[in-house]
């Protein structure tokens, strides 16, 4: 639609929009995907919302009766209203959103910057600023109030010692903060691990764990490794006492979106930095170590 037939930035001194249900069916959608404001917010990518999946229709029927089916359909579209209400009810838990080109880039944790007004608050307490061009902001939320989550970018440098073998391991992390801990968080790697490469991804937490002070990093399972190990051992018969190849996790760099704090973590054991299936390594803040070396 042309700007005269829909919401647009020149409709008021300041216009912001929350897009929560732009998923298309047969070329049509309930919400609108294109930017229509000074700041356009896309919670969870804007296509759909957590807690609104069709699998929740049974919960809605139990709560609302037969009209629960309608509630399921309306759930994602009306989430924009509830997100706005949430900003009024929970003034100590304002949701921060970040300027990004698309949800895929955001899911890699690469947009958590607040420099040059790159982030803003979703809802009533938004920082009102007129821009020459619409700014698209992304964020993750929970399935219910309060919707706020805490965004973290993790950048992990892997070295795969198994030459010419891409592996697709499953990792989990446990985080220790000054306030709380977060355990067994699955790590969303979007591609297999090859050679020497740094991988970036987004992790969100429902609670404020305070300042991050320690990371426990675990390679889950052993089946994948056994297959590779058998293949490698057939080609190169390892002698007794030879260290078997695996993954080296050199550093873990973390950026906290809400505090904008950047941290670097190194293996607690400097002598043993190799990681194998079913193993867990502990990483601690190493800014002080770098400072001493300098």
Short mmCIF file of C-alpha atoms in Angstrom, two decimals:
data_model
loop_
_atom_site.label_atom_id
_atom_site.label_comp_id
_atom_site.label_asym_id
_atom_site.label_seq_id
_atom_site.Cartn_x
_atom_site.Cartn_y
_atom_site.Cartn_z
CA UNK A 1 0.00 0.00 0.00
CA UNK A 2 1.11 3.57 -0.56
CA UNK A 3 2.04 5.68 2.51
CA UNK A 4 -1.31 7.51 2.22
CA UNK A 5 -3.21 4.24 2.80
CA UNK A 6 -1.22 2.85 5.73
CA UNK A 7 0.75 3.93 8.77
CA UNK A 8 3.85 5.92 7.77
CA UNK A 9 6.52 8.08 9.48
CA UNK A 10 4.82 11.35 8.47
CA UNK A 11 1.57 10.48 10.29
CA UNK A 12 2.84 12.05 13.54
CA UNK A 13 5.84 13.77 15.10
CA UNK A 14 7.09 10.35 16.13
CA UNK A 15 5.87 6.93 14.94
CA UNK A 16 6.93 3.52 16.18
CA UNK A 17 5.54 0.14 15.15
CA UNK A 18 5.71 -3.38 16.62
CA UNK A 19 5.50 -6.18 14.05
CA UNK A 20 4.58 -9.54 15.63
CA UNK A 21 2.69 -11.58 13.02
CA UNK A 22 3.94 -11.13 9.46
CA UNK A 23 4.00 -14.83 8.58
CA UNK A 24 2.47 -15.23 5.13
CA UNK A 25 -0.09 -17.79 4.00
CA UNK A 26 -0.97 -17.87 0.29
CA UNK A 27 0.62 -14.46 -0.16
CA UNK A 28 -1.36 -12.84 2.67
CA UNK A 29 -0.48 -12.04 6.27
CA UNK A 30 -2.31 -10.51 9.22
CA UNK A 31 0.51 -8.09 9.99
CA UNK A 32 2.72 -5.98 7.74
CA UNK A 33 6.38 -6.76 7.23
CA UNK A 34 7.62 -3.57 5.57
CA UNK A 35 8.95 -0.74 7.79
CA UNK A 36 6.23 1.89 8.36
CA UNK A 37 7.62 4.04 11.20
CA UNK A 38 10.67 5.89 12.49
CA UNK A 39 11.47 2.78 14.55
CA UNK A 40 10.10 -0.63 13.52
CA UNK A 41 10.42 -3.39 16.10
CA UNK A 42 10.49 -7.05 15.07
CA UNK A 43 10.27 -9.22 18.22
CA UNK A 44 11.60 -12.72 17.49
CA UNK A 45 11.94 -11.74 13.84
CA UNK A 46 8.35 -10.47 13.60
CA UNK A 47 6.95 -13.51 11.79
CA UNK A 48 5.61 -15.42 14.80
CA UNK A 49 5.80 -15.32 18.59
CA UNK A 50 6.81 -17.87 21.27
CA UNK A 51 3.82 -19.41 23.04
CA UNK A 52 1.53 -18.90 20.03
CA UNK A 53 2.25 -22.11 18.14
CA UNK A 54 -0.70 -24.25 17.06
CA UNK A 55 0.41 -26.81 19.62
CA UNK A 56 -0.81 -24.40 22.30
CA UNK A 57 -4.37 -24.51 20.93
CA UNK A 58 -5.23 -27.18 23.52
CA UNK A 59 -4.10 -24.91 26.35
CA UNK A 60 -6.20 -22.09 24.90
CA UNK A 61 -9.27 -24.34 24.55
CA UNK A 62 -8.87 -25.43 28.17
CA UNK A 63 -8.73 -21.77 29.22
CA UNK A 64 -11.27 -20.18 26.85
CA UNK A 65 -13.44 -23.08 25.64
CA UNK A 66 -14.15 -23.38 21.92
CA UNK A 67 -13.12 -19.75 21.40
CA UNK A 68 -9.60 -20.92 22.28
CA UNK A 69 -9.06 -21.65 18.57
CA UNK A 70 -9.62 -17.95 17.84
CA UNK A 71 -7.26 -17.07 20.67
CA UNK A 72 -4.51 -19.14 19.04
CA UNK A 73 -4.96 -17.34 15.73
CA UNK A 74 -4.97 -13.94 17.44
CA UNK A 75 -2.11 -14.76 19.80
CA UNK A 76 0.85 -13.60 17.69
CA UNK A 77 -0.93 -10.60 16.17
CA UNK A 78 -2.08 -9.29 19.56
CA UNK A 79 1.33 -9.87 21.13
CA UNK A 80 2.28 -6.33 20.03
CA UNK A 81 -0.39 -4.96 22.37
CA UNK A 82 0.79 -7.12 25.26
CA UNK A 83 4.41 -6.11 24.68
CA UNK A 84 3.36 -2.46 24.93
CA UNK A 85 1.33 -3.13 28.11
CA UNK A 86 4.34 -4.99 29.50
CA UNK A 87 6.47 -1.86 29.11
CA UNK A 88 3.96 -0.02 31.34
CA UNK A 89 3.58 -2.75 33.98
CA UNK A 90 7.23 -3.71 34.40
CA UNK A 91 9.22 -0.49 34.45
CA UNK A 92 12.24 -2.30 35.88
CA UNK A 93 12.25 -4.78 32.97
CA UNK A 94 12.24 -2.72 29.81
CA UNK A 95 13.01 -4.71 26.65
CA UNK A 96 15.93 -3.48 24.55
CA UNK A 97 15.93 -3.94 20.76
CA UNK A 98 18.87 -3.63 18.39
CA UNK A 99 19.29 -2.24 14.88
CA UNK A 100 20.03 -5.04 12.42
CA UNK A 101 19.59 -5.83 8.73
CA UNK A 102 17.72 -9.11 9.23
CA UNK A 103 16.85 -11.77 11.81
CA UNK A 104 19.50 -14.23 10.55
CA UNK A 105 22.30 -11.73 11.23
CA UNK A 106 20.69 -10.94 14.59
CA UNK A 107 20.57 -14.65 15.52
CA UNK A 108 24.35 -14.75 15.08
CA UNK A 109 24.60 -12.11 17.81
CA UNK A 110 26.22 -9.60 15.46
CA UNK A 111 23.94 -6.61 16.13
CA UNK A 112 24.12 -5.99 19.88
CA UNK A 113 25.58 -2.49 19.61
CA UNK A 114 24.08 0.64 21.17
CA UNK A 115 26.62 3.01 19.61
CA UNK A 116 25.19 5.90 17.60
CA UNK A 117 21.62 5.16 18.76
CA UNK A 118 21.67 1.62 17.35
CA UNK A 119 19.40 0.33 20.13
CA UNK A 120 16.17 1.55 21.68
CA UNK A 121 13.52 0.57 24.22
CA UNK A 122 10.40 -1.19 23.01
CA UNK A 123 7.08 0.25 24.20
CA UNK A 124 5.97 3.35 26.04
CA UNK A 125 9.44 4.36 27.23
CA UNK A 126 11.00 4.45 23.78
CA UNK A 127 13.58 7.16 23.10
CA UNK A 128 11.79 9.38 20.58
CA UNK A 129 14.04 10.33 17.72
CA UNK A 130 13.06 11.27 14.19
CA UNK A 131 15.24 9.62 11.58
CA UNK A 132 15.47 10.29 7.84
CA UNK A 133 14.99 6.57 7.22
CA UNK A 134 13.13 3.84 9.11
CA UNK A 135 15.30 1.85 11.49
CA UNK A 136 14.54 -1.85 11.93
CA UNK A 137 15.18 -3.16 15.43
CA UNK A 138 15.22 -6.82 16.51
CA UNK A 139 14.95 -8.53 19.88
CA UNK A 140 14.04 -11.82 21.48
CA UNK A 141 11.27 -12.19 24.08
CA UNK A 142 9.81 -14.80 26.39
CA UNK A 143 6.41 -16.42 25.81
CA UNK A 144 4.75 -14.49 28.66
CA UNK A 145 5.04 -11.36 30.81
CA UNK A 146 7.46 -9.98 31.73
CA UNK A 147 8.72 -10.51 28.16
CA UNK A 148 12.24 -9.14 28.69
CA UNK A 149 15.26 -11.37 28.04
CA UNK A 150 18.98 -10.62 28.26
CA UNK A 151 20.93 -10.84 24.99
CA UNK A 152 24.51 -12.12 24.72
CA UNK A 153 26.80 -12.55 21.74
CA UNK A 154 29.29 -15.41 22.03
CA UNK A 155 32.25 -15.62 19.64
CA UNK A 156 34.17 -18.87 19.93
CA UNK A 157 37.36 -19.64 18.05
CA UNK A 158 37.58 -23.35 17.17
CA UNK A 159 40.52 -25.22 15.68
CA UNK A 160 39.51 -28.58 14.20
CA UNK A 161 42.60 -30.81 14.28
CA UNK A 162 40.95 -33.55 12.21
CA UNK A 163 42.08 -32.46 8.78
CA UNK A 164 39.55 -32.41 5.94
CA UNK A 165 36.79 -33.58 8.26
CA UNK A 166 33.85 -31.31 8.99
CA UNK A 167 32.19 -32.22 12.25
CA UNK A 168 28.78 -31.21 13.59
CA UNK A 169 29.06 -31.51 17.35
CA UNK A 170 26.46 -30.58 19.94
CA UNK A 171 27.66 -28.19 22.63
CA UNK A 172 26.11 -26.84 25.82
CA UNK A 173 27.24 -24.04 28.12
CA UNK A 174 26.72 -23.29 31.77
CA UNK A 175 27.21 -19.69 32.85
CA UNK A 176 28.15 -18.45 36.31
CA UNK A 177 27.26 -14.86 37.12
CA UNK A 178 27.60 -12.64 40.16
CA UNK A 179 23.82 -12.95 40.80
CA UNK A 180 22.70 -16.28 39.34
CA UNK A 181 23.74 -19.25 37.22
CA UNK A 182 22.33 -20.51 33.92
CA UNK A 183 22.92 -24.19 33.20
CA UNK A 184 22.99 -26.47 30.14
CA UNK A 185 22.23 -23.86 27.49
CA UNK A 186 22.23 -25.36 23.97
CA UNK A 187 24.57 -23.63 21.53
CA UNK A 188 23.03 -22.88 18.12
CA UNK A 189 25.83 -23.47 15.60
CA UNK A 190 24.50 -22.84 12.09
CA UNK A 191 27.28 -24.75 10.31
CA UNK A 192 29.76 -27.54 10.87
CA UNK A 193 33.24 -26.89 12.25
CA UNK A 194 36.09 -26.76 9.72
CA UNK A 195 39.73 -25.83 10.17
CA UNK A 196 40.44 -22.68 12.16
CA UNK A 197 37.40 -20.41 12.38
CA UNK A 198 35.50 -18.14 14.76
CA UNK A 199 31.77 -18.75 15.18
CA UNK A 200 29.31 -16.15 16.45
CA UNK A 201 25.87 -16.84 17.91
CA UNK A 202 23.19 -15.31 20.13
CA UNK A 203 22.20 -16.63 23.55
CA UNK A 204 19.30 -15.16 25.53
CA UNK A 205 18.60 -15.59 29.24
CA UNK A 206 15.28 -15.13 31.03
CA UNK A 207 16.96 -13.86 34.19
CA UNK A 208 19.65 -11.33 35.03
CA UNK A 209 22.68 -13.37 36.10
CA UNK A 210 24.72 -10.24 36.83
CA UNK A 211 28.28 -9.96 35.56
CA UNK A 212 29.49 -13.13 33.83
CA UNK A 213 32.54 -14.57 35.59
CA UNK A 214 32.86 -18.21 34.42
CA UNK A 215 31.79 -20.43 31.51
CA UNK A 216 31.63 -24.23 31.47
CA UNK A 217 31.72 -25.50 27.91
CA UNK A 218 30.73 -29.11 27.15
CA UNK A 219 30.87 -31.28 24.03
CA UNK A 220 27.83 -33.53 24.36
CA UNK A 221 27.74 -37.16 23.22
CA UNK A 222 30.39 -39.51 21.90
CA UNK A 223 28.89 -41.29 18.86
CA UNK A 224 30.07 -38.70 16.34
CA UNK A 225 33.61 -38.80 17.65
CA UNK A 226 33.83 -42.60 17.61
CA UNK A 227 33.06 -42.72 13.87
CA UNK A 228 35.67 -40.07 13.09
CA UNK A 229 38.19 -41.64 15.46
CA UNK A 230 37.86 -45.05 13.76
CA UNK A 231 38.35 -43.45 10.33
CA UNK A 232 41.37 -41.42 11.42
CA UNK A 233 42.95 -44.36 13.24
CA UNK A 234 42.62 -46.51 10.12
CA UNK A 235 44.53 -43.94 8.09
CA UNK A 236 47.06 -43.00 10.78
CA UNK A 237 47.57 -45.67 13.47
CA UNK A 238 48.25 -43.62 16.59
CA UNK A 239 51.00 -44.98 18.80
CA UNK A 240 50.57 -45.41 22.52
CA UNK A 241 50.88 -42.13 24.36
CA UNK A 242 50.12 -40.01 21.32
CA UNK A 243 47.52 -37.32 22.00
CA UNK A 244 44.42 -37.94 19.94
CA UNK A 245 43.23 -35.06 17.75
CA UNK A 246 40.12 -33.13 18.69
CA UNK A 247 38.93 -29.56 18.94
CA UNK A 248 40.86 -26.68 20.40
CA UNK A 249 38.70 -23.93 21.87
CA UNK A 250 41.08 -20.98 22.07
CA UNK A 251 38.99 -18.10 23.39
CA UNK A 252 35.38 -17.23 24.10
CA UNK A 253 34.49 -13.57 23.62
CA UNK A 254 31.23 -12.31 25.05
CA UNK A 255 29.26 -9.12 24.58
CA UNK A 256 26.28 -8.38 26.83
CA UNK A 257 23.65 -6.41 24.90
CA UNK A 258 21.91 -4.85 27.87
CA UNK A 259 25.10 -3.63 29.62
CA UNK A 260 27.29 -3.32 26.46
CA UNK A 261 30.08 -5.00 28.43
CA UNK A 262 32.72 -6.96 26.48
CA UNK A 263 34.58 -9.86 28.09
CA UNK A 264 37.18 -12.44 27.03
CA UNK A 265 37.41 -15.93 28.53
CA UNK A 266 40.33 -18.35 28.33
CA UNK A 267 40.70 -21.99 29.34
CA UNK A 268 41.29 -22.36 33.07
CA UNK A 269 43.83 -25.07 32.26
CA UNK A 270 46.49 -23.48 30.04
CA UNK A 271 48.28 -26.82 29.50
CA UNK A 272 45.21 -28.78 28.38
CA UNK A 273 43.13 -26.85 25.85
CA UNK A 274 41.94 -29.83 23.79
CA UNK A 275 38.28 -30.79 23.88
CA UNK A 276 36.84 -34.23 23.13
CA UNK A 277 33.27 -35.64 23.24
CA UNK A 278 31.63 -35.86 26.68
CA UNK A 279 34.33 -33.52 28.05
CA UNK A 280 33.71 -30.21 29.82
CA UNK A 281 36.16 -27.33 29.97
CA UNK A 282 36.08 -24.36 32.32
CA UNK A 283 36.78 -20.87 30.97
CA UNK A 284 37.57 -17.88 33.17
CA UNK A 285 37.98 -14.16 32.52
CA UNK A 286 41.42 -13.58 31.05
CA UNK A 287 41.65 -9.79 30.64
CA UNK A 288 43.91 -9.76 33.70
CA UNK A 289 46.13 -12.44 32.17
CA UNK A 290 46.51 -10.40 28.97
CA UNK A 291 47.25 -7.29 31.00
CA UNK A 292 50.06 -9.04 32.90
CA UNK A 293 51.59 -10.33 29.67
CA UNK A 294 51.53 -6.84 28.18
#
